[in-house]
Short mmCIF file of C-alpha atoms in Angstrom, two decimals:
data_model
loop_
_atom_site.label_atom_id
_atom_site.label_comp_id
_atom_site.label_asym_id
_atom_site.label_seq_id
_atom_site.Cartn_x
_atom_site.Cartn_y
_atom_site.Cartn_z
CA MET A 23 2.55 -2.49 -10.11
CA GLY A 24 3.40 0.48 -12.22
CA GLY A 25 0.73 -0.33 -14.72
CA ALA A 26 -1.88 -0.16 -12.08
CA LYS A 27 -0.56 3.10 -10.72
CA VAL A 28 -0.73 4.64 -14.24
CA VAL A 29 -4.34 3.53 -14.62
CA TYR A 30 -5.28 5.31 -11.29
CA GLN A 31 -3.41 8.42 -12.36
CA HIS A 32 -5.34 8.59 -15.64
CA ALA A 33 -8.57 7.93 -13.79
CA ALA A 34 -7.89 10.75 -11.35
CA GLN A 35 -7.22 13.07 -14.24
CA PHE A 36 -10.51 12.06 -15.91
CA ALA A 37 -12.29 12.84 -12.66
CA ARG A 38 -10.60 16.28 -12.54
CA TYR A 39 -12.01 16.98 -15.99
CA GLY A 40 -15.54 16.32 -14.54
CA HIS A 41 -16.18 12.84 -15.67
CA THR A 42 -17.68 10.17 -13.53
CA VAL A 43 -15.02 7.48 -13.19
CA HIS A 44 -15.26 3.91 -11.89
CA VAL A 45 -12.29 1.52 -11.50
CA VAL A 46 -13.67 -2.09 -11.79
CA MET A 47 -11.57 -4.84 -10.30
CA PRO A 48 -12.88 -8.34 -11.25
CA LYS A 49 -12.15 -11.32 -9.15
CA ARG A 50 -12.32 -13.35 -12.31
CA THR A 51 -11.29 -12.17 -15.81
CA ALA A 52 -12.04 -15.24 -18.00
CA ALA A 53 -14.20 -18.29 -18.12
CA GLY A 54 -13.61 -21.15 -15.68
CA VAL A 55 -12.72 -21.42 -12.02
CA GLY A 56 -9.01 -20.59 -12.39
CA GLY A 57 -9.61 -16.84 -11.67
CA TRP A 58 -11.48 -17.57 -8.52
CA VAL A 59 -8.77 -19.99 -7.32
CA ARG A 60 -5.99 -17.47 -7.97
CA HIS A 61 -7.94 -14.72 -6.26
CA ALA A 62 -8.46 -16.81 -3.16
CA ALA A 63 -4.84 -17.99 -3.10
CA VAL A 64 -3.66 -14.41 -3.25
CA GLN A 65 -5.94 -13.45 -0.47
CA VAL A 66 -4.60 -16.28 1.80
CA ARG A 67 -0.99 -15.52 0.89
CA ASP A 68 -1.38 -11.86 1.70
CA ARG A 69 -3.06 -12.51 5.01
CA PHE A 70 -0.28 -15.03 5.86
CA HIS A 71 2.37 -12.37 5.12
CA GLY A 72 0.45 -9.71 6.87
CA VAL A 73 0.03 -7.66 3.69
CA ALA A 74 -3.17 -5.62 3.40
CA THR A 75 -5.70 -6.99 0.96
CA SER A 76 -7.27 -3.68 0.19
CA PRO A 77 -6.29 -2.01 -3.11
CA TYR A 78 -2.81 -0.40 -2.90
CA TYR A 79 -3.74 2.60 -5.09
CA ALA A 80 -6.60 5.00 -4.91
CA ALA A 81 -7.49 8.24 -6.65
CA PRO A 82 -9.58 11.32 -5.68
CA GLY A 83 -12.94 11.34 -7.14
CA VAL A 84 -12.74 7.73 -8.45
CA MET A 85 -15.08 5.05 -7.35
CA PRO A 86 -13.53 1.57 -6.96
CA HIS A 87 -15.70 -1.56 -7.41
CA VAL A 88 -14.65 -5.21 -6.73
CA VAL A 89 -16.94 -7.41 -8.76
CA PRO A 90 -17.20 -11.16 -9.44
CA SER A 91 -16.41 -10.79 -13.08
CA LEU A 92 -16.65 -8.41 -16.07
CA ALA A 93 -20.21 -9.55 -16.91
CA ALA A 94 -22.41 -6.64 -17.92
CA ARG A 95 -24.70 -6.99 -14.96
CA TYR A 96 -21.86 -6.13 -12.60
CA LEU A 97 -20.72 -2.93 -14.35
CA PRO A 98 -21.85 0.61 -13.55
CA ASP A 99 -23.63 2.47 -16.39
CA SER A 100 -21.07 4.20 -18.58
CA ASP A 101 -20.42 5.73 -21.91
CA VAL A 102 -16.86 4.32 -22.32
CA VAL A 103 -15.30 1.10 -21.02
CA ILE A 104 -11.54 1.02 -21.01
CA ALA A 105 -9.64 -2.35 -20.82
CA THR A 106 -6.37 -1.87 -19.03
CA GLY A 107 -4.61 -5.24 -19.75
CA TYR A 108 -4.78 -8.40 -21.68
CA GLN A 109 -7.02 -10.18 -19.10
CA THR A 110 -9.53 -7.32 -18.87
CA ALA A 111 -9.52 -6.93 -22.71
CA ILE A 112 -11.03 -10.39 -23.07
CA GLY A 113 -13.92 -9.46 -20.72
CA VAL A 114 -14.47 -5.96 -22.25
CA HIS A 115 -14.43 -7.42 -25.71
CA GLY A 116 -17.33 -9.64 -24.80
CA LEU A 117 -19.59 -6.93 -23.33
CA PRO A 118 -22.76 -5.93 -25.23
CA ARG A 119 -22.73 -2.77 -27.23
CA GLN A 120 -24.94 -1.00 -24.78
CA CYS A 121 -22.28 -1.01 -22.06
CA GLY A 122 -20.45 1.85 -23.91
CA GLN A 123 -17.69 2.46 -26.44
CA LYS A 124 -14.78 0.05 -25.87
CA VAL A 125 -11.18 1.24 -25.59
CA TYR A 126 -8.12 -0.85 -25.08
CA TYR A 127 -5.26 0.91 -23.23
CA ILE A 128 -2.12 -1.15 -24.06
CA GLN A 129 0.88 -0.83 -21.71
CA GLY A 130 3.09 -3.59 -22.89
CA LEU A 131 3.38 -6.75 -25.12
CA GLU A 132 1.99 -8.87 -22.18
CA THR A 133 3.15 -12.08 -23.88
CA PHE A 134 4.50 -12.98 -20.38
CA VAL A 135 0.80 -13.12 -19.26
CA HIS A 136 -0.21 -15.28 -22.22
CA PRO A 137 1.68 -16.27 -25.41
CA ASP A 138 -1.29 -15.06 -27.53
CA ALA A 139 -1.63 -11.66 -25.83
CA ARG A 140 -0.93 -9.84 -29.16
CA ALA A 141 -4.05 -11.44 -30.61
CA SER A 142 -6.19 -9.27 -28.31
CA TRP A 143 -4.97 -6.26 -30.30
CA HIS A 144 -7.30 -7.41 -33.09
CA TYR A 145 -10.47 -6.93 -30.94
CA PRO A 146 -12.74 -4.29 -32.42
CA MET A 147 -11.83 -1.63 -29.79
CA ALA A 148 -10.12 1.78 -30.10
CA ARG A 149 -6.43 1.27 -29.20
CA VAL A 150 -4.34 3.64 -27.08
CA THR A 151 -0.74 2.94 -25.99
CA CYS A 152 1.73 4.41 -23.49
CA ALA A 153 4.62 4.30 -25.87
CA ARG A 154 5.44 4.98 -29.52
CA TRP A 155 7.27 1.65 -29.97
CA LEU A 156 4.11 -0.20 -28.86
CA ALA A 157 2.10 1.78 -31.37
CA ASN A 158 4.58 0.76 -34.08
CA GLU A 159 4.16 -2.91 -33.08
CA ILE A 160 0.41 -2.63 -33.29
CA GLU A 161 0.52 -0.83 -36.68
CA GLN A 162 2.82 -3.56 -38.06
CA GLU A 163 -0.07 -5.92 -37.46
CA GLY A 164 -2.13 -3.77 -39.82
CA LEU A 165 -4.12 -2.15 -37.01
CA SER A 166 -4.75 1.54 -36.21
CA VAL A 167 -3.84 3.33 -32.99
CA ALA A 168 -6.08 6.19 -31.71
CA GLY A 169 -3.28 7.84 -29.67
CA VAL A 170 -0.12 7.58 -27.72
CA VAL A 171 -0.24 8.83 -24.14
CA PRO A 172 3.29 8.76 -22.62
CA ASN A 173 3.80 7.95 -19.07
CA ALA A 174 5.09 10.54 -16.60
CA ILE A 175 5.83 10.98 -12.93
CA ASP A 176 4.41 13.46 -10.52
CA PRO A 177 7.08 15.99 -9.54
CA SER A 178 5.31 16.52 -6.14
CA GLU A 179 5.95 12.86 -5.41
CA PHE A 180 9.44 12.23 -6.74
CA TYR A 181 12.12 14.98 -6.74
CA LEU A 182 15.75 15.61 -5.61
CA ALA A 183 15.87 15.96 -1.90
CA ALA A 184 19.50 14.88 -1.08
CA PRO A 185 22.79 15.91 -2.72
CA ILE A 186 23.95 13.34 -5.18
CA ASP A 187 27.64 13.70 -4.53
CA GLU A 188 27.16 13.05 -0.81
CA ARG A 189 25.41 9.70 -1.11
CA PRO A 190 26.93 6.51 0.26
CA ALA A 191 27.52 3.43 -1.75
CA ARG A 192 23.98 2.36 -1.54
CA VAL A 193 22.06 0.47 -4.21
CA LEU A 194 18.28 0.21 -4.54
CA ALA A 195 16.07 -2.15 -6.65
CA MET A 196 12.44 -3.09 -7.00
CA TYR A 197 11.90 -6.91 -6.44
CA HIS A 198 9.01 -8.71 -8.15
CA ARG A 199 8.61 -12.52 -8.22
CA HIS A 200 7.48 -12.79 -11.86
CA PRO A 201 10.23 -13.96 -14.14
CA VAL A 202 9.66 -11.11 -16.57
CA LYS A 203 10.69 -8.67 -13.81
CA GLY A 204 14.13 -10.44 -13.57
CA PRO A 205 14.36 -11.38 -9.95
CA ASP A 206 17.12 -13.90 -10.91
CA VAL A 207 18.96 -11.14 -12.80
CA LEU A 208 18.76 -8.96 -9.65
CA ILE A 209 20.09 -11.70 -7.45
CA ARG A 210 23.01 -12.33 -9.73
CA ALA A 211 23.76 -8.64 -9.97
CA LEU A 212 23.78 -8.36 -6.15
CA GLY A 213 26.24 -11.33 -6.07
CA VAL A 214 28.59 -9.42 -8.41
CA LEU A 215 28.19 -6.30 -6.40
CA ARG A 216 29.00 -8.07 -3.15
CA GLU A 217 32.19 -9.52 -4.58
CA ARG A 218 33.37 -6.21 -6.06
CA LEU A 219 32.13 -3.70 -3.53
CA PRO A 220 31.38 -5.63 -0.29
CA GLU A 221 30.82 -2.45 1.74
CA ALA A 222 27.86 -1.46 -0.48
CA GLN A 223 24.50 -1.16 1.19
CA VAL A 224 21.45 -2.63 -0.65
CA ASP A 225 17.73 -1.90 -0.25
CA VAL A 226 14.92 -3.67 -2.14
CA PHE A 227 11.33 -2.58 -2.21
CA THR A 228 8.50 -4.97 -3.10
CA ALA A 229 4.72 -5.44 -2.99
CA ARG A 230 5.01 -8.70 -1.08
CA PRO A 231 7.67 -10.53 0.83
CA PRO A 232 10.20 -12.00 -1.67
CA SER A 233 9.79 -15.54 -2.83
CA HIS A 234 13.48 -15.78 -3.69
CA ALA A 235 16.27 -15.97 -1.12
CA LEU A 236 17.94 -12.57 -1.15
CA PRO A 237 21.39 -12.01 0.39
CA HIS A 238 20.93 -11.68 4.16
CA GLU A 239 22.38 -8.10 4.24
CA VAL A 240 19.68 -6.78 1.91
CA SER A 241 17.04 -4.51 3.66
CA VAL A 242 13.56 -5.36 2.31
CA HIS A 243 10.76 -2.68 2.32
CA VAL A 244 7.28 -4.09 1.69
CA ARG A 245 4.77 -1.69 0.16
CA PRO A 246 6.54 1.54 1.11
CA SER A 247 4.63 4.74 1.21
CA VAL A 248 5.33 7.33 -1.37
CA GLU A 249 7.29 9.33 1.28
CA THR A 250 9.38 6.27 2.14
CA LEU A 251 10.00 5.39 -1.47
CA ARG A 252 11.05 8.98 -2.23
CA ALA A 253 13.56 8.78 0.71
CA LEU A 254 14.91 5.35 -0.54
CA TYR A 255 15.40 6.83 -3.99
CA ASN A 256 17.15 9.88 -2.56
CA GLY A 257 19.30 7.79 -0.37
CA ALA A 258 20.53 5.60 -3.28
CA ALA A 259 23.52 6.26 -5.58
CA VAL A 260 22.39 3.60 -8.05
CA LEU A 261 18.98 2.10 -9.03
CA LEU A 262 19.12 -1.40 -10.50
CA HIS A 263 16.31 -2.22 -12.94
CA PRO A 264 16.57 -5.90 -13.96
CA SER A 265 13.24 -6.26 -15.75
CA ARG A 266 13.22 -8.31 -18.99
CA SER A 267 10.32 -6.37 -20.55
CA GLU A 268 8.62 -3.09 -19.94
CA GLY A 269 6.04 -0.96 -21.77
CA TRP A 270 7.44 2.12 -20.06
CA GLY A 271 8.81 1.49 -16.62
CA LEU A 272 8.01 3.94 -13.86
CA VAL A 273 10.72 2.96 -11.48
CA PRO A 274 13.71 4.20 -13.53
CA MET A 275 12.02 7.54 -14.04
CA GLU A 276 11.14 7.89 -10.40
CA ALA A 277 14.68 7.02 -9.33
CA ALA A 278 16.32 9.38 -11.86
CA ALA A 279 14.03 12.27 -10.70
CA CYS A 280 15.42 11.69 -7.22
CA GLY A 281 19.03 11.74 -8.41
CA ALA A 282 19.93 8.03 -8.59
CA ALA A 283 21.93 6.74 -11.53
CA VAL A 284 19.89 4.01 -13.31
CA VAL A 285 21.53 0.69 -14.30
CA SER A 286 19.05 -1.28 -16.40
CA SER A 287 18.69 -4.32 -18.56
CA ALA A 288 18.34 -3.61 -22.30
#
């Protein structure tokens, strides 16, 4: 997920500045057994599909911790605790004051996670966003925003490596099973493409094997490395981005940096 990648990029930058940085990954983010059940289900599903269960992202100088929950007894000593999403904001909000200053890094509306996600903006934490439009939404609720830190891409990872005008009729898209990512929109778009340009080649990259039935001619790449993803971007004439909601999508920026034309939902 792009949001997770951004978190690790910021964590790495904090480490470069000399800070001690921990990334805490709770198996459960709220009260009840639901979190444990979901965690176990994901583990079983990933093993069934042959997908590695270790974290996909890492950062130099950053210490990862998988903990049962966001209870204070599981957290390393720190001066600042940064919530990185609606689910973690609930846990961070409930931490005692001695755990450190609380900051809420908001990367999207997240109403697709929970209808009341916007209510978490009212927690007494410093608020930082990745986009000005999000800051405006928060300020319209009568709340303050400490800063806007726009997303960016690493030019050593994503760059033009193949001439644009020599590319074949190849289309690339990211697949994600969650409805907010528009998998149904993608499938309909691929159907239109097949009717109008049957010779077009299609590649899809994804974190896990697709839950939807994609056209049989689509090539699926599960958890590609940065090198493979850069090659896919550079081999594509067009990037389809069907997502219904984004805070600040990384995929269109990465594709554009590699010379692909971006066709996106609104």
